[in-house]
Structures are given as structure tokens and as C-alpha cells.
XYZ file of C-alpha atoms in Angstrom:
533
model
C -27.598 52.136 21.440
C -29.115 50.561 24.464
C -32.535 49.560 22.237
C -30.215 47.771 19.796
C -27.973 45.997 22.208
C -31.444 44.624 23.889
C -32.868 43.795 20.499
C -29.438 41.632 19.601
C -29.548 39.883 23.335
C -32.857 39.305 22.498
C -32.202 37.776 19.233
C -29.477 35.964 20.797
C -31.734 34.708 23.682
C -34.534 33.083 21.021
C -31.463 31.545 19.050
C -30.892 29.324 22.008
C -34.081 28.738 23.175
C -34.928 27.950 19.183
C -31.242 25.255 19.606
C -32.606 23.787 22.752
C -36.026 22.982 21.597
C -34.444 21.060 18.648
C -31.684 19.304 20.858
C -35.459 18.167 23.049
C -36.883 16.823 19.941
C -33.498 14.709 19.324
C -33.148 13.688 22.407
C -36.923 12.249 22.181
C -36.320 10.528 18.761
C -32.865 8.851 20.332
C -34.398 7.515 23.308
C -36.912 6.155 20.935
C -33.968 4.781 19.016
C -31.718 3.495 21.401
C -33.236 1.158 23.753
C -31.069 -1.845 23.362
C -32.660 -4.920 25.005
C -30.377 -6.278 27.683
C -28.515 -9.563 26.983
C -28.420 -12.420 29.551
C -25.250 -11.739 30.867
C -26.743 -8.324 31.901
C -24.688 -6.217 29.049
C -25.936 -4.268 26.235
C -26.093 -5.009 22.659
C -24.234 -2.085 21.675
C -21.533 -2.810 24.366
C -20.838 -6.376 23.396
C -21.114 -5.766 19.507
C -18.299 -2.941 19.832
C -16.117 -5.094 21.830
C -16.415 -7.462 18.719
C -16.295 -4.871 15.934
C -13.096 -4.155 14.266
C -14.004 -1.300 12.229
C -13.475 1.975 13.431
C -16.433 4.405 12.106
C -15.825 8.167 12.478
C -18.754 10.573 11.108
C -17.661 13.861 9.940
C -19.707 16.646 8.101
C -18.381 16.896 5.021
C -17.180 14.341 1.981
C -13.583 14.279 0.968
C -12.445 16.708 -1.497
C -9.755 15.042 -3.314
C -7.272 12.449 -3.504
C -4.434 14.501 -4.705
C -2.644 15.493 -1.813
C -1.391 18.442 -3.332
C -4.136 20.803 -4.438
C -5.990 20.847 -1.243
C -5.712 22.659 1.741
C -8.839 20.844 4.034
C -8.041 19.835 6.913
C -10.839 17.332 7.003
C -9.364 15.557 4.178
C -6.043 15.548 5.541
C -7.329 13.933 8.375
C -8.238 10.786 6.090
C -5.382 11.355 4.203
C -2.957 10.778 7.116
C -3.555 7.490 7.431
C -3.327 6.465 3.999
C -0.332 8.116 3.426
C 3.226 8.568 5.278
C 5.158 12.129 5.264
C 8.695 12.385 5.397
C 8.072 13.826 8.938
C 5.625 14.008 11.466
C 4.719 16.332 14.215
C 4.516 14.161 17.645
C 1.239 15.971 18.919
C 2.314 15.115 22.893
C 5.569 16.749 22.721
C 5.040 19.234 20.419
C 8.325 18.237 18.149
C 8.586 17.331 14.583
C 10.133 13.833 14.547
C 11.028 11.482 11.384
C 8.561 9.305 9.710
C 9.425 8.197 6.523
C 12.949 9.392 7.226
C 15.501 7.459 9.406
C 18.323 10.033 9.239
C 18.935 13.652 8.279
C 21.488 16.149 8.528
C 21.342 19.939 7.588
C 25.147 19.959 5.903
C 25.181 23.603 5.117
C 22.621 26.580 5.206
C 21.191 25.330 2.051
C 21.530 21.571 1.880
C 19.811 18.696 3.422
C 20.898 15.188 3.627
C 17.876 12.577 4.035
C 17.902 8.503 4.258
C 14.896 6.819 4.181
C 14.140 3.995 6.133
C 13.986 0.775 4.661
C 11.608 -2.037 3.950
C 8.898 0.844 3.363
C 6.429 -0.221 0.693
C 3.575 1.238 -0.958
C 0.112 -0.674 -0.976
C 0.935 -2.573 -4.253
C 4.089 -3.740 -3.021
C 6.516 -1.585 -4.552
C 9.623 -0.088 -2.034
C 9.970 3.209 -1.599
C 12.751 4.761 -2.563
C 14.449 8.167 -2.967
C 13.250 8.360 -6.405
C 9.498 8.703 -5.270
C 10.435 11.164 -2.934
C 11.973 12.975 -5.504
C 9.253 12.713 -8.379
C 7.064 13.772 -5.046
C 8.316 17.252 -4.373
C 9.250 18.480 -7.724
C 5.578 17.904 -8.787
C 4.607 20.353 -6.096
C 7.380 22.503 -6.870
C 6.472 22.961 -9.989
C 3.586 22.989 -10.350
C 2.126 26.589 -9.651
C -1.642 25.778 -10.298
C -1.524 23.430 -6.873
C -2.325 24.917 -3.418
C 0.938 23.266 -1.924
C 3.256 24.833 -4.696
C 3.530 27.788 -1.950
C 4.667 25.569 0.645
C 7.496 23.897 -1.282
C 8.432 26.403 -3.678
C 11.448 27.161 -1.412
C 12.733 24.161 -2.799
C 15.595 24.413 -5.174
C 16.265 20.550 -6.105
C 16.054 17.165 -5.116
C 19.411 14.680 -5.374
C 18.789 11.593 -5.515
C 22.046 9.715 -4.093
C 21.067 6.149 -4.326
C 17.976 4.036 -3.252
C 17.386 5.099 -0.228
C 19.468 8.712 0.270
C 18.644 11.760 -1.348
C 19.530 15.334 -0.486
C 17.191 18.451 -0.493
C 18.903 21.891 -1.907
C 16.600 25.199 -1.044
C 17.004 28.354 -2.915
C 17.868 30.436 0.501
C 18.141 29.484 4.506
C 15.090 27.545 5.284
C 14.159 27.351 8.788
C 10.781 25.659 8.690
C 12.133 22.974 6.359
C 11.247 20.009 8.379
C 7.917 21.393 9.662
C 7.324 21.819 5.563
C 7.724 18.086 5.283
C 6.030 17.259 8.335
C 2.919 18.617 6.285
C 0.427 16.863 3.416
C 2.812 18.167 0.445
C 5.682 15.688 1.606
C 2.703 12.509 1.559
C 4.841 10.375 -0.737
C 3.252 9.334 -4.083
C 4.203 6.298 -5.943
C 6.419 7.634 -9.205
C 6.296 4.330 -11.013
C 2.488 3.388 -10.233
C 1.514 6.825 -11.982
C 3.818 6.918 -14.639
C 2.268 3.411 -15.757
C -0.935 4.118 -15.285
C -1.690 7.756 -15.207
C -2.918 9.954 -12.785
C -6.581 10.117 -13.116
C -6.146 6.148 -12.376
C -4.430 7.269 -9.460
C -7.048 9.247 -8.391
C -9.135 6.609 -8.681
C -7.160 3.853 -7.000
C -5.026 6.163 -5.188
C -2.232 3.862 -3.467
C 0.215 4.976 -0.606
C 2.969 3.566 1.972
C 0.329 4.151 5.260
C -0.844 1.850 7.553
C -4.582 2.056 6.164
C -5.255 0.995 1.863
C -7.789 2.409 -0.062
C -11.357 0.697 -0.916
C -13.771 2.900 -1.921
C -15.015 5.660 -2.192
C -18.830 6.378 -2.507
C -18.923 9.791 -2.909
C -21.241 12.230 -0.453
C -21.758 9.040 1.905
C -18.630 7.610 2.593
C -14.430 6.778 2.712
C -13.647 3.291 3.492
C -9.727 2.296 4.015
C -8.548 -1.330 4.684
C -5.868 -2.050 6.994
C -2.268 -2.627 5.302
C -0.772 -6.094 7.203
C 2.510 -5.070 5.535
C 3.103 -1.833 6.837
C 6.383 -0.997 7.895
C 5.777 -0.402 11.010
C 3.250 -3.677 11.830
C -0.241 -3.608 11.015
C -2.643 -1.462 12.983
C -4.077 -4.042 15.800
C -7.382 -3.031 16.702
C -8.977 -2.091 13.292
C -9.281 -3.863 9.791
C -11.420 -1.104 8.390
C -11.662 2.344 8.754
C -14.689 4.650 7.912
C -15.289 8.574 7.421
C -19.263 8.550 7.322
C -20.433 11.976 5.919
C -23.561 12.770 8.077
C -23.870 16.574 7.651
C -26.580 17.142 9.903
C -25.435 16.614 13.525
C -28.233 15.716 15.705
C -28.158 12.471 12.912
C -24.576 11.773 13.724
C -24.798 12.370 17.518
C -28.301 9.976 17.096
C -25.541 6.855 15.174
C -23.066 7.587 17.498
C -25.802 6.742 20.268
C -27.101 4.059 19.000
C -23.558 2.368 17.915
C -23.381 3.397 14.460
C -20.243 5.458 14.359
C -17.308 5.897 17.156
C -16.880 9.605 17.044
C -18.564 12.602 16.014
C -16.477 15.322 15.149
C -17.500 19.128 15.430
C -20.175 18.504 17.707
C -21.487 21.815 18.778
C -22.338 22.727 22.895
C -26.582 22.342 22.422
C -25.824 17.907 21.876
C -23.279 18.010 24.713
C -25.756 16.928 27.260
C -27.563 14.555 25.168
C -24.369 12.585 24.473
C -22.789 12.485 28.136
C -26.467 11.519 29.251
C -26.247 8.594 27.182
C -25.009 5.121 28.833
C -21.819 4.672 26.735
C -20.873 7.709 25.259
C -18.915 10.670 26.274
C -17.727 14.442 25.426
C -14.161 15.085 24.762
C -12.609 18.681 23.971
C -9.318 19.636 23.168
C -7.503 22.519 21.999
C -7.483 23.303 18.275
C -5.402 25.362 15.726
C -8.553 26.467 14.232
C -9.117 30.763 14.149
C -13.017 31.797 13.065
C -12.982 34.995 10.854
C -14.189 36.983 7.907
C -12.058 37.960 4.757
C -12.349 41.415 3.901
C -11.968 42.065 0.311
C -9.782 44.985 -0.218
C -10.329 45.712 -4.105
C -10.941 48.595 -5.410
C -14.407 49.739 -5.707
C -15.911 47.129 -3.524
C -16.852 48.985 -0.084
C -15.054 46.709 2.142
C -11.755 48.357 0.608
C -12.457 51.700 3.001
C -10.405 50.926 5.825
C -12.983 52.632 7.921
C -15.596 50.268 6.550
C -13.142 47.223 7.883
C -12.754 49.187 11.407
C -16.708 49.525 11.817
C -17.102 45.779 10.545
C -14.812 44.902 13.320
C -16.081 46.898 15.924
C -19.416 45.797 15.564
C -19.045 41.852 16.129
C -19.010 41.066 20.137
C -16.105 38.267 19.991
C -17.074 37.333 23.619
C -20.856 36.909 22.948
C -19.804 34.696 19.675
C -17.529 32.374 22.416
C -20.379 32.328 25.272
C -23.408 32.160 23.412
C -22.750 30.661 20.320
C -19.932 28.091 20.920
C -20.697 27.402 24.452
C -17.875 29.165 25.937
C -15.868 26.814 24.103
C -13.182 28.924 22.625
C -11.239 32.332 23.583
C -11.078 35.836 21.347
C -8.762 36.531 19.450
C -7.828 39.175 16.877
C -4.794 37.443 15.223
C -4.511 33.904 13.908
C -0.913 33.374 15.265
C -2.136 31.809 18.242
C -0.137 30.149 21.823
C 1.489 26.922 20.715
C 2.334 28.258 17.434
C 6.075 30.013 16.678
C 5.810 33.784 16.404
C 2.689 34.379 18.288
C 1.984 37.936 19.402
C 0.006 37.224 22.456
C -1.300 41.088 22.809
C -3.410 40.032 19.737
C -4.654 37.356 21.961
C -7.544 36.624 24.410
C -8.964 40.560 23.584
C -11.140 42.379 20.953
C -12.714 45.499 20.245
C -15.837 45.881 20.495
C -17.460 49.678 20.027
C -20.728 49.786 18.399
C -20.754 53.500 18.819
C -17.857 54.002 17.215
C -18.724 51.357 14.629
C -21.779 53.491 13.682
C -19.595 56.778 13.853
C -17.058 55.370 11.199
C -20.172 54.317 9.188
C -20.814 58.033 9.022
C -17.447 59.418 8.195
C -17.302 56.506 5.285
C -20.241 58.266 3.920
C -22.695 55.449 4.844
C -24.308 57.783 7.658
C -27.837 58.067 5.965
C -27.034 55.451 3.302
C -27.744 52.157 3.792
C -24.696 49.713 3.288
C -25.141 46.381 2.164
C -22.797 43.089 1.639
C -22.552 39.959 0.394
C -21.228 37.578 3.195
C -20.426 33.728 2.057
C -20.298 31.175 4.230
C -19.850 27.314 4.036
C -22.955 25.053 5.204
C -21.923 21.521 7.589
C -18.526 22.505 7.709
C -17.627 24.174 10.880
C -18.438 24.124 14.763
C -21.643 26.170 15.163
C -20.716 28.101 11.435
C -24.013 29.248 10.597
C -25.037 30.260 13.766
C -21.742 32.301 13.770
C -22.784 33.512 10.573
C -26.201 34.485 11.213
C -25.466 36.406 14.549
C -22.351 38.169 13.103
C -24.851 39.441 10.523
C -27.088 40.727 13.060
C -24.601 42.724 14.632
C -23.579 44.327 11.501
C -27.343 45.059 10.821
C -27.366 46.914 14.285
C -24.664 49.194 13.218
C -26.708 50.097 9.861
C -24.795 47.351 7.373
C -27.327 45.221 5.662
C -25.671 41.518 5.690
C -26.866 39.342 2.487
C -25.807 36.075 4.012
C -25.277 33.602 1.212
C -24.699 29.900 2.638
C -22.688 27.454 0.270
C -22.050 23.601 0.152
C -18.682 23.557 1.227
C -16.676 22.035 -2.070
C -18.959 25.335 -3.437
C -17.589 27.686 -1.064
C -13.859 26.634 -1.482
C -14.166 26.568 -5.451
C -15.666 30.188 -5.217
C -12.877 31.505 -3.617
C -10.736 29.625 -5.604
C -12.193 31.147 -8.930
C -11.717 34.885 -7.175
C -15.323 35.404 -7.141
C -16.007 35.892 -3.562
C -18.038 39.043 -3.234
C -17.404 41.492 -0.422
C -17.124 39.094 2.790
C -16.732 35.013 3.917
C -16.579 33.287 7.252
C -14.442 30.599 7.671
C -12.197 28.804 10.566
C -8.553 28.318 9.610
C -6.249 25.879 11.270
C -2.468 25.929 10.522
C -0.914 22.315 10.362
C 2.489 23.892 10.063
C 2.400 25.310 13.878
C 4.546 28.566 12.513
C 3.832 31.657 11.938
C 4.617 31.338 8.384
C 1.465 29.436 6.957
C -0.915 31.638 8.577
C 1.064 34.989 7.564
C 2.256 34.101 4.197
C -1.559 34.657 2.570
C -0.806 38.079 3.489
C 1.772 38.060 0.714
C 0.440 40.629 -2.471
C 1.206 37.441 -4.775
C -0.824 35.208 -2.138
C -3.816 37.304 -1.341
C -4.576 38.978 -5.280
C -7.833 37.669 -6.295
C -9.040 36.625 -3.396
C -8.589 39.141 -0.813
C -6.671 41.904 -2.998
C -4.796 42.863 -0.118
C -1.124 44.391 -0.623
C 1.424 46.083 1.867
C 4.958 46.350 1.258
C 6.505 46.389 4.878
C 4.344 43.261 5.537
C 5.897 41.559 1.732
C 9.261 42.505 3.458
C 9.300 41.153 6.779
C 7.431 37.935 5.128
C 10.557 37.534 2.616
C 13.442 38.596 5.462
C 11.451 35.747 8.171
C 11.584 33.213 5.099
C 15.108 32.847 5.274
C 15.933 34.076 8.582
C 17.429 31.418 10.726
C 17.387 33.398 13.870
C 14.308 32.316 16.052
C 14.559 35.680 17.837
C 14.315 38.422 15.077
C 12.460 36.120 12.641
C 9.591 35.824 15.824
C 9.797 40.145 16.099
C 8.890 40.197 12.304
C 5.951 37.887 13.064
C 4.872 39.666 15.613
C 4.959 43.171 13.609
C 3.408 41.471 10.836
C 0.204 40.542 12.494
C 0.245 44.159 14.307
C -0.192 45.406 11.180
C -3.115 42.858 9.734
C -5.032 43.486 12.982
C -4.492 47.269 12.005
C -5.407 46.594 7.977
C -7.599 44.178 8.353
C -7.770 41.782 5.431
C -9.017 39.478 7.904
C -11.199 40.003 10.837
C -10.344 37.524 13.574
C -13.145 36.281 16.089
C -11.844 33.532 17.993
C -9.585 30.791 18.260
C -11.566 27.150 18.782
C -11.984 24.455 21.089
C -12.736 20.917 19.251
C -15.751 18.913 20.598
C -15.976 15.324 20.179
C -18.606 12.737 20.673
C -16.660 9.425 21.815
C -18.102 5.891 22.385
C -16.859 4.989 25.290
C -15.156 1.376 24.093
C -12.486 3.347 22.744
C -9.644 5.136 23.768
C -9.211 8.721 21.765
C -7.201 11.857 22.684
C -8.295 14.741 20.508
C -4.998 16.096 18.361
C -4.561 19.995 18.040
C -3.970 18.956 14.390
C -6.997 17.876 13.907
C -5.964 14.690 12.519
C -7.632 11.187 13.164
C -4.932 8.874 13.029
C -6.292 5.608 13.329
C -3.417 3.379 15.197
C -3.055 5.947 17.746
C -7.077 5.373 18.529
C -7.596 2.356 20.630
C -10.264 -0.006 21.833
C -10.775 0.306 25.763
């Protein structure tokens, strides 16, 4: 084992030197790039353009994948989404509390019912007012509607009353404790029930209109979101920004390169090698903030593909060195982890957290007793391209370490709308890497794929004690036994493995330095809360 574990350091090493050489040769081309010429009064160009410009521009790697706000589950899209369109509630990222948006009262009446008023004077972007009757139309779409991603998240949902105008009431089917962090979520984004009904919904999608403080006006797909400011939003219009841009620039060192030279005002995603290069730069700065975000493979656990041998998923996991994935490959910028639960979120188990297992020994010895001793193994891992921080690097490395322990790794890299509509379809082969956040900060978003219903097709994974405790926490209202069943449940997924966790994420941001930005754990960019210096 020692000749392998020097062969993957060594791999590791060139990796790094190979990412520093091409951080250099960026570095060369933006100093060739950026060279404002001084103005008289001794400031930059770039500095006394921003001060003037009243767009905010924020590059991200990917397009949008959708206007309908149900039948995604992106985050990156949500992030654009958010200020376009207004929940019913919103989670206050400071305090950590789910507070009203939409909503000016509510009272839970009885174990089942919910009484709601909506605040008033709230209009959507062709000047209709809001009223309970949207809301309603809203949710019972996504209720349903099985064939949309949200239907899971709102399915708890036995009816919506609509009492007058503004007051409606929300019935569930059993005790719902995460009720309001459901509708502090991209299901409860409002739509407009009359606008559709008149025109359709593939014109909505189109000319999508919502009750947020930003409008829509176009979108050119692959290159770019751009939102107006709404003057008549309820809450006064936004006062630093008229427009608001989402730039897809998939390759980074070209996003770090317009954020230098005063193209764009933050860089999202930007991974540890560009770091330097940006807080070298006269006017631009590194930010990092915690994240919800947990890197890790899917194991499929259907019959007759080899990943269903739970002593192929222990080797797989024994092979990957979580801490070399955090030091080397994200820059130290993140922590292992082996469940997805993590601190901040209800129900955590924090033994899964900050520790993994790493045993390549072992790895190879469970190889052996799978009947892959002098057989070579080989899998199919897929993995999304410009999507997440340092995600084919992750890839690539995780692959070699697999190949030390005698697994053959057939990486296949996807554009990311790709990726998602391959698992989608249920034809992911054997493996995929991807980093998860959870918007609902509760245990039960990242748990409930472990449901049989949830995870057939995709990962085929099924366990009745897990279906149990995920149907007895659904309605338990009791924070203390309904946190014990989260924490046996992900005991028994770090045992089972449908997913192998790596590590939870820190969030890297490029920021020019005219503007004020604090980095949400959501992951969101909402616009009025980013302000010019």
C-alpha cells in the first residue's frame, strides 16, 4: 500500500502544480487586461464607473433551468428566482428563523389547520393584487401535480380555504411540523392564477410575471438573465439597482478575469487556485461563508448492478481520503462529513460529522471477499461539468483513489441540464457526484430521498425501519423524539450507503469591492439585501 499512497500524493501533487500554472497564465492575461488609466482626480476608471452603475452583474456557471418554480430543485436558479418572486415565508439568514413574507398573520388553530392573511397592497408585475385565490391556485398545482419535483414537499397538504381576499386557511392531512419552513421554500413562490388562466402557461414561461421586487426582461438563453427593478413593490423599490444580471461564464478564470476588470460584481463558486489573483487585485476581494451544500456520490443499489453489494459500497467508501479532498482539492475550504444532516440544520447527528473512514487496506480486502479480488471492477461515474466548487477535480481524484484500490472509474462528465435530466429519466449508471444543499434547514429534505417511493429509479434504495421513522418524524410534533429518529435514520444511511458523503462546503466569492455583500448559507443572491459601499 505504501507505493500506491505515494503514486496518489503524487498525482495529487502534479494536479496542483498543473492548477497553479494555469492560475499564472490568468493572472498574466488579467494584468494585460486590467490596466485602467488613471483619471485626473487620481481614481480609477473602474472605481468611478461602479460608483455610477446601477446594475448589479453577478456571473455564475451555469444558465437557468426553468421558470416554473415548481419542477426544479437548483439551487442556482432559485437564487434568481428569489428575487423575482415572493414566498409566503422567508427564512431570515442572520437569525436563523423563518419569518413572514407574503404573510402578515398566521395562526396554527388546531394540529391540522392553519389560518393565513396576506398582507395587502401586494401586486404582481402586471398590476394585478394578490390575493388568497393565487395562493390557493399556487399550492394545489404542486399538490397535485405528481410529475413536479416540489409535489413531495407539499403533498402533506390536504386543502386550501380560501376565506375572502386576503385570508385563507391551510388544512394538512396529519401534524405538520415543518409547515412554515415548507412555505418558506420555492414551492410557496406565488404564481399569478388569473395571468395564466388567460394566457396559458407556456406564455408564462415565457413572460413569467411575479409579486418580487425585481421584473422579468429577458432571457437569452446560455449567456444571460436580466430582471428590471419593480418601483411598485410592496415593500419600496430596491434603491441601489435598476437592473439585475446572472451572466453565465462557465469557465472561471473568465469570470474572475470580468470581475477584475469591472465586468461583473461577484463571482460565485470561485475555487482556492483564483483566491490570490482576486485579493491581489486593487478593488476586489474574497469572501467565504458557510454553506448547506454536502459533496457525495449516489450509489445505485439495483439489482444486478455491482454497486448493490454492500461490500462494494463499504470499499467505495473506504477508499476516498475525505481530508485530502478538503486540503488539497478545495483548499481546506470545507470539513468531512459522512452524513448530509449537517450543524445548523434540525436533527443533525453530529457523530456523522467532521470524521470519515478511510482504510484502503480494508477497501482492497472487501474487494476480495465481493469476488473482485483478481477481477477487475469497473464503473460508470457521472458527474456535472461548471457546476460545482472544484467538481471535476473532485471527480477526477475520487476516481483515482478508487483505481488504487483495483476499481476502474469510467468518469463520464455532463453539461449540467444533461446531468440532472439523466437522473431524472433513471438512467444514471452505477455512480454520480454531486453537492446537495437543503433550503429547508431540516432534516426532512435531506432524509426524505431515502424514502423507497423517493429513491426507486434513481438510487433503488429501500429499507423499511428508515420508511418508518421517515413517516412517524413527518407528523411528529415533538422536536425531541422526531430529532432521535433523524439521527437513527442517517446512522443507518452512513451504514447502507445509498449515498457516500465527502464533505460539507464552504462558499467562495469574488466581490468588487464597491459593494456591500454577506454570503447567505442559502445560497441565495437577494438583490436588495446587496448594497453599494
Amino acid at each position: 500500500m505504501k507505493r500506491t499512497y505515494f503514486l496518489f500524493i503524487a498525482a495529487l501533487f502534479i494536479m496542483l502544480i498543473t492548477g497553479c500554472v494555469t492560475a499564472n497564465n490568468s493572472e498574466e492575461e488579467a494584468d494585460q487586461e486590467s490596466s485602467a488609466e488613471e483619471q485626473d482626480d487620481g481614481s480609477s476608471a473602474s472605481e468611478n464607473s461602479k460608483s455610477e452603475d446601477d446594475t448589479l452583474t453577478i456571473a455564475v456557471g451555469v444558465d437557468m433551468a426553468t421558470f416554473d418554480i415548481h419542477d426544479h430543485n437548483n439551487t442556482l436558479t432559485e437564487a434568481m428566482h428569489i428575487n423575482m418572486f415572493n414566498y409566503l415565508f422567508m427564512r431570515n439568514d442572520e437569525a436563523g428563523e423563518i419569518e413572514p413574507d407574503l404573510v402578515e398573520e398566521y395562526e396554527n388553530t388546531d394540529d391540522l389547520t392553519w389560518n393565513m392573511t396576506l398582507k395587502e397592497g401586494v401586486t404582481f408585475h402586471n398590476g394585478d393584487e394578490l390575493t388568497a385565490e393565487d395562493v390557493q391556485y399556487t399550492l394545489e398545482r404542486v399538490i397535485e401535480d405528481e410529475s413536479l419535483t416540489e409535489h413531495s414537499q407539499y403533498n402533506q397538504i390536504d386543502e386550501i380555504n380560501v376565506i375572502d381576499d386576503h385570508e385563507f386557511e391551510i388544512v394538512t392531512h396529519e401534524p405538520e411540523p415543518v409547515l412554515l419552513n415548507r412555505l418558506s421554500r420555492i414551492g410557496s413562490s406565488i404564481l399569478p392564477k388569473d395571468y395564466i388562466e388567460e394566457n396559458g402557461w407556456d406564455h408564462f414561461l415565457e413572460e413569467p410575471i411575479g409579486t418580487g421586487p425585481f421584473q422579468f426582461e429577458e432571457w437569452n438563453r446560455d449567456s444571460e438573465v436580466i430582471f428590471s427593478r419593480y418601483d411598485d413593490y410592496f415593500e419600496g423599490p430596491v434603491e441601489d439597482w435598476e437592473e439585475l444580471v446572472f451572466q453565465v461564464i462557465p469557465e472561471t478564470s473568465t469570470a474572475v478575469g470580468e470581475l477584475l476588470t469591472d465586468g461583473v460584481d461577484i463571482v460565485f463558486d470561485v475555487p482556492d487556485n483564483e483566491w490570490e489573483r482576486i485579493e491581489g487585485n486593487e478593488g476586489t476581494s474574497m469572501i467565504t461563508g458557510p454553506s448547506q451544500r454536502v459533496g457525495l456520490l449516489g450509489l445505485r443499489h439495483t439489482e444486478s448492478y455491482p454497486t448493490s453489494d454492500p461490500l462494494v459500497r463499504e470499499a467505495i467508501d473506504l477508499a476516498i481520503d475525505n481530508e485530502a479532498l478538503v486540503d488539497h482539492i478545495l483548499g481546506g475550504a470545507g470539513v468531512p462529513t459522512r452524513t448530509r444532516v449537517t450543524p445548523g440544520n434540525f436533527g443533525a447527528n453530529e457523530e456523522l460529522f467532521d470524521t470519515y473512514l478511510y482504510d484502503p487496506e480494508k477497501a482492497e480486502e472487501l474487494l476480495e471477499e465481493a469476488g473482485y479480488g483478481g477481477e477487475e471492477l469497473e464503473l460508470t461515474l457521472h458527474a456535472p461539468i461548471d457546476r460545482y466548487t472544484k467538481g471535476e477535480d473532485i471527480t477526477e481524484t475520487v476516481a483515482a483513489m478508487l483505481d488504487e484500490v483495483g476499481i476502474t472509474v469510467n468518469v463520464d462528465f455532463m453539461e449540467f441540464n444533461n446531468f440532472l435530466s439523466t437522473r431524472r429519466a433513471f438512467e444514471n449508471e452505477d455512480m454520480f457526484f454531486a453537492a446537495f444543499g437543503n433550503s429547508l434547514f431540516d432534516g426532512d429534505v435531506a432524509l426524505d430521498v431515502y424514502r423507497s417511493g423517493r429513491a426507486e429509479g434513481e438510487l433503488d434504495y429501500e429499507n423499511e425501519e428508515v420508511d418508518r421513522l421517515l413517516e412517524e418524524a413527518s407528523t411528529d410534533m415533538n422536536p425531541e423524539s422526531r430529532k432521535e429518529k433523524f439521527e437513527r435514520i442517517q446512522e443507518i444511511v452512513a451504514e447502507e450507503r445509498p449515498h457516500v458523503f465527502l464533505y460539507l462546503q464552504d462558499n467562495a466569492y469574488g466581490v468588487n469591492d464597491a459593494i456591500n455583500f454577506t454570503p447567505r448559507q442559502d445560497e441565495m443572491f437577494y438583490a436588495p439585501d446587496i448594497t453599494k459601499d
